[in-house]
Coordinates of C-alpha atoms in Angstrom, one line a residue:
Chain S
X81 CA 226.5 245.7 198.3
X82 CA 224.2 242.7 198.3
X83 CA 227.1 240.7 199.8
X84 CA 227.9 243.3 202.5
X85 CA 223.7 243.4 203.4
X86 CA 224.3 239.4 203.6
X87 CA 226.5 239.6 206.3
X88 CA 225.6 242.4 208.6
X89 CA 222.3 240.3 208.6
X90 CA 224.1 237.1 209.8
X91 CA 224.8 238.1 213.6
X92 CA 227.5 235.8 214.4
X93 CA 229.1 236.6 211.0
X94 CA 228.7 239.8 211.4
X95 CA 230.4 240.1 215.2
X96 CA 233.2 237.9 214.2
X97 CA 234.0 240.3 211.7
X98 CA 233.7 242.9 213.9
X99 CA 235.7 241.3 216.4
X100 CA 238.5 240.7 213.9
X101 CA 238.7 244.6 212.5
X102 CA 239.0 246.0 216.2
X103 CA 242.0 243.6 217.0
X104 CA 243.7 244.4 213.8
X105 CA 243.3 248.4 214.1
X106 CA 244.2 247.8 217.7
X107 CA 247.7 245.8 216.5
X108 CA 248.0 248.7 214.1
X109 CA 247.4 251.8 217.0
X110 CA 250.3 249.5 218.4
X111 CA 252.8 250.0 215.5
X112 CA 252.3 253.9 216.3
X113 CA 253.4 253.5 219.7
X114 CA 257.5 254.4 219.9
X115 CA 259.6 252.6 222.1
X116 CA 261.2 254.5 225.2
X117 CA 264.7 255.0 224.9
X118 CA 265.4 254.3 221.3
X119 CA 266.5 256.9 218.6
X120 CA 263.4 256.8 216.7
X121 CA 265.0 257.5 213.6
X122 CA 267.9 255.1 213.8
X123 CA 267.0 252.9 210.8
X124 CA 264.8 255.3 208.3
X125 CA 268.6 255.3 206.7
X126 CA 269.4 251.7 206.7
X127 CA 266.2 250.9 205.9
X128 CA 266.2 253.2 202.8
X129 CA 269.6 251.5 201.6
X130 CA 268.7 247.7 202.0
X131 CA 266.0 246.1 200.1
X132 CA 265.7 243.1 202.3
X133 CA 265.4 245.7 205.6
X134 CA 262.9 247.6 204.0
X135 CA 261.0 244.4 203.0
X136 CA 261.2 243.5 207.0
X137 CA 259.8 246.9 207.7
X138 CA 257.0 246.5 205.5
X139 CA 256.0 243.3 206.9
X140 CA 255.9 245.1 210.6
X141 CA 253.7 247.6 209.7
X142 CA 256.7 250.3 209.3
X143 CA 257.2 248.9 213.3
X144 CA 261.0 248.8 212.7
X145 CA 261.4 252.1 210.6
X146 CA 259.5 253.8 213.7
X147 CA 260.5 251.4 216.0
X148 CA 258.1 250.9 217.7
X149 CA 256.9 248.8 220.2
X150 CA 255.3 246.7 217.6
X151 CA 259.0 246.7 215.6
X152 CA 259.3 242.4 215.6
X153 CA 255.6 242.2 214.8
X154 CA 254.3 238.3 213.2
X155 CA 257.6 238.1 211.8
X156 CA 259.4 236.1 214.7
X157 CA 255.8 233.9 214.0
X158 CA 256.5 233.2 210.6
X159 CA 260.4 232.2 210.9
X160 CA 259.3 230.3 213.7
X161 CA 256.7 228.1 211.1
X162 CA 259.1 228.0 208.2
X163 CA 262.0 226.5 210.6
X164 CA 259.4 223.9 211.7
X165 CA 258.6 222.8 208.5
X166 CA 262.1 222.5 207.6
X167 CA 262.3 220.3 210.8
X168 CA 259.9 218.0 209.5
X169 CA 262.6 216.5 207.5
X170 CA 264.9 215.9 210.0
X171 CA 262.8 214.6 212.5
X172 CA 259.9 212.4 211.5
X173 CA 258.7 212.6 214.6
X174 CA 257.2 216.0 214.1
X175 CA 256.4 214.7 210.6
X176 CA 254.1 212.3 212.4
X177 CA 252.3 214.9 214.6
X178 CA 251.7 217.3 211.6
X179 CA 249.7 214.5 210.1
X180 CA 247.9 213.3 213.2
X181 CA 244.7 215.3 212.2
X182 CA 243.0 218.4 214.2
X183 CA 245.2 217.3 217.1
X184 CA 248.5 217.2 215.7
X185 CA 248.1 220.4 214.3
X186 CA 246.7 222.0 217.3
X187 CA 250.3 220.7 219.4
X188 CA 252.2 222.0 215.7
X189 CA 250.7 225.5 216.2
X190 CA 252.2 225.1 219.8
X191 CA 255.7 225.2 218.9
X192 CA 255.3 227.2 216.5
X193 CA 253.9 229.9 219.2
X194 CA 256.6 228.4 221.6
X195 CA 259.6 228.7 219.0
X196 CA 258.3 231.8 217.8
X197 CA 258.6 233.2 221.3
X198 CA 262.2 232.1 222.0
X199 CA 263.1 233.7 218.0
X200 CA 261.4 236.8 219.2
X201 CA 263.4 237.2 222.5
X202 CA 266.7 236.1 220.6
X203 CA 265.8 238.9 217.7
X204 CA 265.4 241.6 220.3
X205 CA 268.4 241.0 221.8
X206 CA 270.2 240.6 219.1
X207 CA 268.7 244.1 217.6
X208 CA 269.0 246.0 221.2
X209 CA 273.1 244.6 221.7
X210 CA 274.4 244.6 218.8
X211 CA 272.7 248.0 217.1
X212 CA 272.6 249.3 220.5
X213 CA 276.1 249.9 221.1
X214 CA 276.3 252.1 217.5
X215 CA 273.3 254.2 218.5
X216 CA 270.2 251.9 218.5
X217 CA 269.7 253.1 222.3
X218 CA 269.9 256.5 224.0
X219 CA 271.9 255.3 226.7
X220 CA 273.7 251.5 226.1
X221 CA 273.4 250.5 229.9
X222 CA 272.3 247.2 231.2
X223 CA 268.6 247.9 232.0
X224 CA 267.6 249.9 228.5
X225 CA 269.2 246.8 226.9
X226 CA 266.8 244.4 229.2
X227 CA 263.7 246.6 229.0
X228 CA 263.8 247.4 225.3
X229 CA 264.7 243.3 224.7
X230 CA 261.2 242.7 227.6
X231 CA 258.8 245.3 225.3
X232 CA 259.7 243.8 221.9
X233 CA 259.6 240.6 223.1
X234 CA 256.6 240.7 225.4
X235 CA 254.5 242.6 222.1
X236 CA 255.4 240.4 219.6
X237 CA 254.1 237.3 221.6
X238 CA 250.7 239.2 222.7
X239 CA 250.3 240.2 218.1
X240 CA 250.9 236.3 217.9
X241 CA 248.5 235.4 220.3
X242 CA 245.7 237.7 218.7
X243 CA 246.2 236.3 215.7
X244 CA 245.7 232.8 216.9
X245 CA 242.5 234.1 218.6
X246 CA 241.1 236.0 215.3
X247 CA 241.6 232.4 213.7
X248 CA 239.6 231.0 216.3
X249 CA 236.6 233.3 216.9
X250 CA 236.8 235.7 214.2
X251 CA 237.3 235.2 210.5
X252 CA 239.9 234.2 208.1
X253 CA 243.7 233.4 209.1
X254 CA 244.7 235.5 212.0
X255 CA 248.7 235.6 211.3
X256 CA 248.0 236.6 207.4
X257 CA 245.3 239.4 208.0
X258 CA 248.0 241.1 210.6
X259 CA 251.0 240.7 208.0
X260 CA 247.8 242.1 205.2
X261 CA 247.2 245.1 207.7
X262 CA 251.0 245.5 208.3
X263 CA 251.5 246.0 204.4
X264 CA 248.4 247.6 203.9
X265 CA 249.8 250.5 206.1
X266 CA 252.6 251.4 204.0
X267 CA 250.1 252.5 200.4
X268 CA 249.5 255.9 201.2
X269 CA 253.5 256.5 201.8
X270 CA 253.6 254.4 198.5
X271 CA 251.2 256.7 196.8
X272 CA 252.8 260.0 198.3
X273 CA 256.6 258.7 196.7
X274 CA 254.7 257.7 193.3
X275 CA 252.7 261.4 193.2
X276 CA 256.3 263.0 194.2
X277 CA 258.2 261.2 191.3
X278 CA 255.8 261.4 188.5
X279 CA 252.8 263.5 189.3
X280 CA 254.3 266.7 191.2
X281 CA 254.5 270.0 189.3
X282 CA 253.6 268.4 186.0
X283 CA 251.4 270.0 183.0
X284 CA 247.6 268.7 183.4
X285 CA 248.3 266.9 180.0
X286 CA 251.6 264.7 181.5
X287 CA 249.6 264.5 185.3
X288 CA 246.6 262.8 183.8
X289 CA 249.0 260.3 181.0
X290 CA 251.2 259.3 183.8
X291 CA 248.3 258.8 186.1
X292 CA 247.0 256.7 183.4
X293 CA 249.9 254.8 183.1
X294 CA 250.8 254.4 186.7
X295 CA 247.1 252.7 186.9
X296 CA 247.3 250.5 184.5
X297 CA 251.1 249.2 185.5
X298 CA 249.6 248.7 188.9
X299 CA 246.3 246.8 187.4
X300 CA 248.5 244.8 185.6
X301 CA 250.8 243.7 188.5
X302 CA 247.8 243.1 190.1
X303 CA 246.2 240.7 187.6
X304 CA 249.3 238.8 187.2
X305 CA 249.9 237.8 190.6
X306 CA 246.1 236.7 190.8
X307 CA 246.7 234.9 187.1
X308 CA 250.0 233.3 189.0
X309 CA 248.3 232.1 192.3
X310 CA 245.0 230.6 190.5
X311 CA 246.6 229.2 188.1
X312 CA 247.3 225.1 188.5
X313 CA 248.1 222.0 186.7
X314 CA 245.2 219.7 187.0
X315 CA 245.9 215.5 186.9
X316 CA 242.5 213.8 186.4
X317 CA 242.0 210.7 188.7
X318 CA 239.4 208.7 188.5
X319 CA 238.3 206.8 191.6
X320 CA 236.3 203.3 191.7
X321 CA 235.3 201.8 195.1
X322 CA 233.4 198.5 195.9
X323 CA 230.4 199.8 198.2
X324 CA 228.1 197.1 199.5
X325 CA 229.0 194.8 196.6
X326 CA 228.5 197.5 194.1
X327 CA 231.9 199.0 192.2
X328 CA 231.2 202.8 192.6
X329 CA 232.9 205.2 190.4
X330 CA 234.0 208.9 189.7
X331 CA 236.6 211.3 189.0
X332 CA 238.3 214.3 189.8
X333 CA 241.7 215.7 189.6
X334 CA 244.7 216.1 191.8
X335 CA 245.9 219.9 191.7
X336 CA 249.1 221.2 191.8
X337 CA 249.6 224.8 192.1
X338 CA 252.0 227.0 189.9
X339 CA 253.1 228.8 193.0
X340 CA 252.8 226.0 195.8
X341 CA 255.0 227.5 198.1
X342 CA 253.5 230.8 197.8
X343 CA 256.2 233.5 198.9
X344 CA 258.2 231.5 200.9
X345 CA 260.7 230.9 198.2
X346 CA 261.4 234.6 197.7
X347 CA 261.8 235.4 201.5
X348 CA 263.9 232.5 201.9
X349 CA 266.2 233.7 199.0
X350 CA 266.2 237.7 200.2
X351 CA 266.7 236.6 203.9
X352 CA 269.7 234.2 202.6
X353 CA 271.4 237.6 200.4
X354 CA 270.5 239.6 203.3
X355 CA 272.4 237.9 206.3
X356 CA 276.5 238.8 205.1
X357 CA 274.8 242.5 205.4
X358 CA 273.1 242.3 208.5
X359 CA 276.0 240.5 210.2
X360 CA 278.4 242.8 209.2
X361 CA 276.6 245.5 210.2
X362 CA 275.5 244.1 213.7
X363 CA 279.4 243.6 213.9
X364 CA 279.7 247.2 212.8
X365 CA 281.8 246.4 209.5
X366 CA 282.2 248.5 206.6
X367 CA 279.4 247.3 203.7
X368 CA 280.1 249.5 201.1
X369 CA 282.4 246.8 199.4
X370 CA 281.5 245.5 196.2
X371 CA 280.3 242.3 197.1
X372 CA 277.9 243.7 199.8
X373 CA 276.3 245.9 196.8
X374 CA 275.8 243.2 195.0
X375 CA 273.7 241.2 197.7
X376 CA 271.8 244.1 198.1
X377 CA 268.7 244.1 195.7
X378 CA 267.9 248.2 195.8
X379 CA 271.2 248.5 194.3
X380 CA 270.3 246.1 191.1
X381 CA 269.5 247.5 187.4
X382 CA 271.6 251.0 188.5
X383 CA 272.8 252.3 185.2
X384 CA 275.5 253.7 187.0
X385 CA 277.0 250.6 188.7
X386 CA 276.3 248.0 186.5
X387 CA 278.1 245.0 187.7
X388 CA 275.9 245.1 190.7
X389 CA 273.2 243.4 189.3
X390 CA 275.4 240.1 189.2
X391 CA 273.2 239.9 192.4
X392 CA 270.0 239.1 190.0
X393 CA 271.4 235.9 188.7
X394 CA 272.4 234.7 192.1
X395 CA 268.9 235.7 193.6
X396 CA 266.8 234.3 190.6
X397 CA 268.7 230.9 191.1
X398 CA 268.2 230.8 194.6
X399 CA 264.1 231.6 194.0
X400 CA 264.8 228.5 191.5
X401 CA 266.2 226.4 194.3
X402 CA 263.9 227.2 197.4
X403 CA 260.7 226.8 195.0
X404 CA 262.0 223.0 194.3
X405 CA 263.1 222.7 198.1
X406 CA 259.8 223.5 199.3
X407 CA 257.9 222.1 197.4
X408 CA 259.6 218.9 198.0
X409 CA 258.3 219.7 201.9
X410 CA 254.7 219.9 200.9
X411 CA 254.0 217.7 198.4
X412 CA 255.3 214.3 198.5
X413 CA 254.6 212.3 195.3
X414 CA 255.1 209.0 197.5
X415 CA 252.7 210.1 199.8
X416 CA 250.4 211.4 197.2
X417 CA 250.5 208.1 195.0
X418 CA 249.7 205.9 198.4
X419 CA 246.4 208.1 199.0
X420 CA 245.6 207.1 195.5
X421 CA 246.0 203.6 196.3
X422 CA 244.1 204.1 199.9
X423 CA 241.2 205.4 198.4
X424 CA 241.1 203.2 195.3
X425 CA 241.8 206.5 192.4
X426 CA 244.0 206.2 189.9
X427 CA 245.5 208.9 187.3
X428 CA 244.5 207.9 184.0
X429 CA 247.2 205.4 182.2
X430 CA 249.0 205.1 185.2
X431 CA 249.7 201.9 187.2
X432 CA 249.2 202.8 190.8
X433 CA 251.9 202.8 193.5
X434 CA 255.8 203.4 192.0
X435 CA 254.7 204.5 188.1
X436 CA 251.7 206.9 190.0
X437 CA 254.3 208.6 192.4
X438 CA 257.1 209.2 189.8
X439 CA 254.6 210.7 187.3
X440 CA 253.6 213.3 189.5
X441 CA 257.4 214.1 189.9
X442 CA 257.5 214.0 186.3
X443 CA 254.9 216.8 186.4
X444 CA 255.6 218.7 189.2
X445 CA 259.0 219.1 187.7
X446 CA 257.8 221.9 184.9
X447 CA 255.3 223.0 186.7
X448 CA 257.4 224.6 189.8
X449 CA 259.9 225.7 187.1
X450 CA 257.1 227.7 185.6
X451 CA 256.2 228.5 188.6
X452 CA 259.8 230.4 189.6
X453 CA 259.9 232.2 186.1
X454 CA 256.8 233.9 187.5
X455 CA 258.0 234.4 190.7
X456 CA 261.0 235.9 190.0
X457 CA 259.3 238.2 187.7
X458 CA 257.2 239.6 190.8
X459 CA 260.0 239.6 193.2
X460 CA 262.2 241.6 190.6
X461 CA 259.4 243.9 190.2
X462 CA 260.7 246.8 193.1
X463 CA 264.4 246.2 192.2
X464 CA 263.9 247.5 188.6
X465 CA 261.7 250.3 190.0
X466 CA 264.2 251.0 192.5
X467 CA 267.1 250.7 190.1
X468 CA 265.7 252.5 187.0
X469 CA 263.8 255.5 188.6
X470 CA 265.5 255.3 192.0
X471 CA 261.8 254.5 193.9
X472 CA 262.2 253.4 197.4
X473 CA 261.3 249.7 197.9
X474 CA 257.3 250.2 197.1
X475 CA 254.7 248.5 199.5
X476 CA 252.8 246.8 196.9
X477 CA 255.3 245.5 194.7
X478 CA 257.2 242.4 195.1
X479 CA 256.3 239.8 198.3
X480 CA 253.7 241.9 199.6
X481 CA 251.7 241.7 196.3
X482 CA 251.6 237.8 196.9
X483 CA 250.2 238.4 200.2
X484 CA 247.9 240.7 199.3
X485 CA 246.3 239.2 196.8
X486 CA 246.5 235.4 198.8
X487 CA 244.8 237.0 201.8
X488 CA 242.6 239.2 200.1
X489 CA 241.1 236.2 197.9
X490 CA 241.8 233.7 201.2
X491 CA 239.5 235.9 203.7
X492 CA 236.8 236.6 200.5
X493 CA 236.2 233.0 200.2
X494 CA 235.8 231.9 203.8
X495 CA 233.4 234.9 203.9
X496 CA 231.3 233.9 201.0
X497 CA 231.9 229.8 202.6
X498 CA 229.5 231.6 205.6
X499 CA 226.9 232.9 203.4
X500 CA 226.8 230.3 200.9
X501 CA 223.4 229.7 201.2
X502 CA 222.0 232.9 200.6
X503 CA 225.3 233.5 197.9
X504 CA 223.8 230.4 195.3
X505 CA 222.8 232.7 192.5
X506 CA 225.8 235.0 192.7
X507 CA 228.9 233.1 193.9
X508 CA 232.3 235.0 194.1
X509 CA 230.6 238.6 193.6
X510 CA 232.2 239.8 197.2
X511 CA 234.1 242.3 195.0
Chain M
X147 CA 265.4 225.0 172.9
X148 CA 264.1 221.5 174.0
X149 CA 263.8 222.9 177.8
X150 CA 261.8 226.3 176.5
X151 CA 259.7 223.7 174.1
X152 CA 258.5 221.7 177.1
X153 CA 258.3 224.7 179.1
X154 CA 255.9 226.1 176.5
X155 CA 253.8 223.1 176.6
X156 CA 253.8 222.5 179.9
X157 CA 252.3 226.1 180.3
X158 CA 249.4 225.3 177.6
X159 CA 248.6 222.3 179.6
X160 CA 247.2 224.3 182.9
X161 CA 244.5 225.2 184.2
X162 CA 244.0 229.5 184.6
X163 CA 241.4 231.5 185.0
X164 CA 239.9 233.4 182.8
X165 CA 240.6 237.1 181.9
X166 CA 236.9 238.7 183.1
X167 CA 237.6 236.7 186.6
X168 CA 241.1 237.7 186.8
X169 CA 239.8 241.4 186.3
X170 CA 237.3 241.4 188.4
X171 CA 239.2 240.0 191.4
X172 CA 242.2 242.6 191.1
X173 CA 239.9 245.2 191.0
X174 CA 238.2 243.7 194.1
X175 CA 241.5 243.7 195.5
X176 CA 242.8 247.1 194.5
X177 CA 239.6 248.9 195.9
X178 CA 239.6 246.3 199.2
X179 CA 243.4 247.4 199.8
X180 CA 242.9 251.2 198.9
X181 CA 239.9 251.3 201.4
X182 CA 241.7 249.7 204.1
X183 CA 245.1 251.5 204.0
X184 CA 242.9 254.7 203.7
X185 CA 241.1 254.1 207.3
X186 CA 245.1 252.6 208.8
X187 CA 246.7 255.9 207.3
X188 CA 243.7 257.9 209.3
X189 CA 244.7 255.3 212.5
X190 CA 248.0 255.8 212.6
X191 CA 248.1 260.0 211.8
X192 CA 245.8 259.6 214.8
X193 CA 248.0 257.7 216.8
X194 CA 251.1 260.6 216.1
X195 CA 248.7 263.5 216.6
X196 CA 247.9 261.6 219.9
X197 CA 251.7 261.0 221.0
X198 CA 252.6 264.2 220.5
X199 CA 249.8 265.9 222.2
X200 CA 251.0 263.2 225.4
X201 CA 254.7 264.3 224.8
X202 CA 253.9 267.6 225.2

């Protein structure tokens, strides 16, 4: 409460704030709008049968379920920034920009706006052609084709663009807090399937033990993926500079997180399981083979069709592989170890340069691998529930959980970053 | 076994918070995301009750 007084007080916090919840209920009265002639209820099936669909449709705010006009939503965005990264490796060039301070990320954020426009317009098509033509549209002529391509398109540029602007005069990271909002959006329907399956016409006894229980799973869930995100492996460095003749010294540490690349592994991995599916069904091939079940995560840990879950092994390597892969992208031991050596630290028993840069491999090595254990065990999370008691893909189980919580925690601390002054004597007590 | 012995030590070698803070922030988290989906969920049964008043 003393937090909340704290920053109604502080005007410009205050309006920022302001600023940012009217865009994002504005992006969400958006989601609500259908778009003209579509069958609305075209992919509530599909989406039902295909984890990694229903995982897209969380991540629009339901926008494809209902499709709306909002259907593509940030997600066009956020290919768009993964792909760049993945550039970086190829061309050095871009490499060069990304590390060319304020300026080069400014130009980075521009093709990523830029790409993420061109992936938008490519997705709509894609969605109004090939789905089109097997029911998608009313009428598959020419202009609903071109206008329902236009709308997508034109919507999921202007959601982009908001979120850059929340980033620059509200608060927290624009692009997140819409993807927050988008998940956020899909609780209550998560509650209503969770009170159907376990709490409807129960004895008071059974209502108020599976309550319990349903809370404390939930808590726990919770807690873990907080555990998993905070959670680090800390090198100590010590540092020791000649200033104005005098050697000054210090130390600190050099953190590596157990997650690094966040959720980025595990959408890599469903999107790469996903695409036989999705391009057999924009080709409008048969996907009830064998194989096709097996890709598909909903259809994991069914007692009745065991040999699906073959699928688990494949998608836990894959979360294995794209953890390493991406992590390679962010940090760069080489590039780590020559900072060392550029500001005069040095990790404790380690000869700077070569020795420094392969130690942190060295370490980095567990660490990620710890790291994918955990992730798996969150991104398996809503394919047990779906395969043992047949639950829907849930909201807050799985990915979203990682944004959630990395959001959540992200936008708390720039908040309590504003009102540190006043926020001495009780740091971290937004919650 | 050598693999799941490093593992293990690797994981007593980091750095995580401690259980009251871990607590505290999912139930900050829990009542943050309860709250908001509540006021979405009254935004968008708006929106509907809205669209098909429109419709009709």
């Amino acid at each position: 409460m003393r937090t909340l007084k704290l920053i109604f007080r502080k005007k410009n916090l205050r309006n920022r704030l302001l600023l940012t919840i009217l865009i994002l209920i504005g992006i969400q009265m958006a989601a609500g709008i259908p778009t003209p002639g579509v069958n609305v209820d075209y992919f509530k099936q599909i989406i039902e049968n295909n984890g990694s669909m229903s995982l897209l449709n969380i991540l629009s705010g339901n926008g494809l379920g209902q499709l709306s006009i909002s259907m593509l939503s940030v997600s066009p965005y956020i290919t768009a920034s993964i792909i760049l990264q993945l550039l970086t490796v190829v061309f050095p060039q871009l490499e060069e920009i990304q590390k060319d301070g304020e300026t080069g990320q400014e130009r980075m954020k521009l093709y990523t706006i830029i790409l993420g426009a061109a992936l938008a317009l490519m997705e709509a098509v894609g969605f109004a052609v090939g789905f089109g033509r097997q029911g998608l549209l009313v009428e598959y002529k020419w202009y609903w084709v071109l206008c329902v391509s236009a709308i997508w398109t034109v919507v999921a540029i202007i959601i982009t663009l908001l979120g850059e602007f929340i980033e620059k005069k509200g608060i927290g990271q624009g692009i997140s807090l819409i993807l927050l909002f988008n998940i956020l959006s899909s609780y209550p329907s998560d509650a209503m399937t969770l009170y159907q399956k376990f709490l409807k016409e129960q004895t008071v006894g059974n209502t108020v033990i599976h309550l319990f229980v349903i809370l404390f799973c939930i808590t726990l869930l919770f807690s873990f993926t907080i555990y998993v995100q905070e959670a680090e492996k800390r090198i100590p460095v010590t540092y020791s500079q000649k200033l104005r003749g005098r050697v000054m010294s210090g130390s600190s540490y050099f953190p590596i997180k157990l997650i690094p690349g966040t959720v980025v592994p595990i959408i890599f991995a469903s999107s790469l399981m996903t695409m036989p599916t999705l391009i057999a069904s924009i080709f409008g091939k048969d996907t009830k083979y064998w194989i096709f079940n097996m890709l598909n995560n909903m259809k994991w840990f069914d007692r009745d069709h065991p040999s699906y879950s073959v699928g688990v092994i494949i998608y836990v390597f894959l979360i294995f592989a794209f953890s390493y892969f991406y992590t390679s992208l962010i940090i760069n031991p080489v590039d780590v170890a020559n900072n060392f050596k550029k500001s005069g630290g040095m990790i404790n028993g380690i000869r700077p340069g070569k020795p420094t840069s392969e130690y942190i491999e060295n370490q980095m090595k567990y660490t990620i691998a710890l790291g994918a254990i955990a992730l798996s065990m969150i991104a398996l999370v809503p394919c047990i529930l779906a395969g043992l008691f047949g639950l829907n893909r849930l909201a807050f189980a799985g990915t979203s959980i990682i944004i959630t919580v990395g959001v959540i925690l992200d936008t708390r601390d720039k908040i309590l970053a504003e009102i540190q002054p006043e926020m001495k004597y009780s740091r971290r007590s937004i919650f | 076994m050598n693999l799941l012995n490093r593992l293990k030590k690797e994981y007593a070698t980091l750095y995580t918070p401690d259980k009251e803070s871990v607590l505290k922030s999912a139930a900050g988290v829990m009542v943050s995301s309860a709250v908001i989906s509540v006021i979405l969920f009254g935004i968008s049964t708006g929106m509907t009750q809205l669209i098909g008043l429109l419709i009709k």
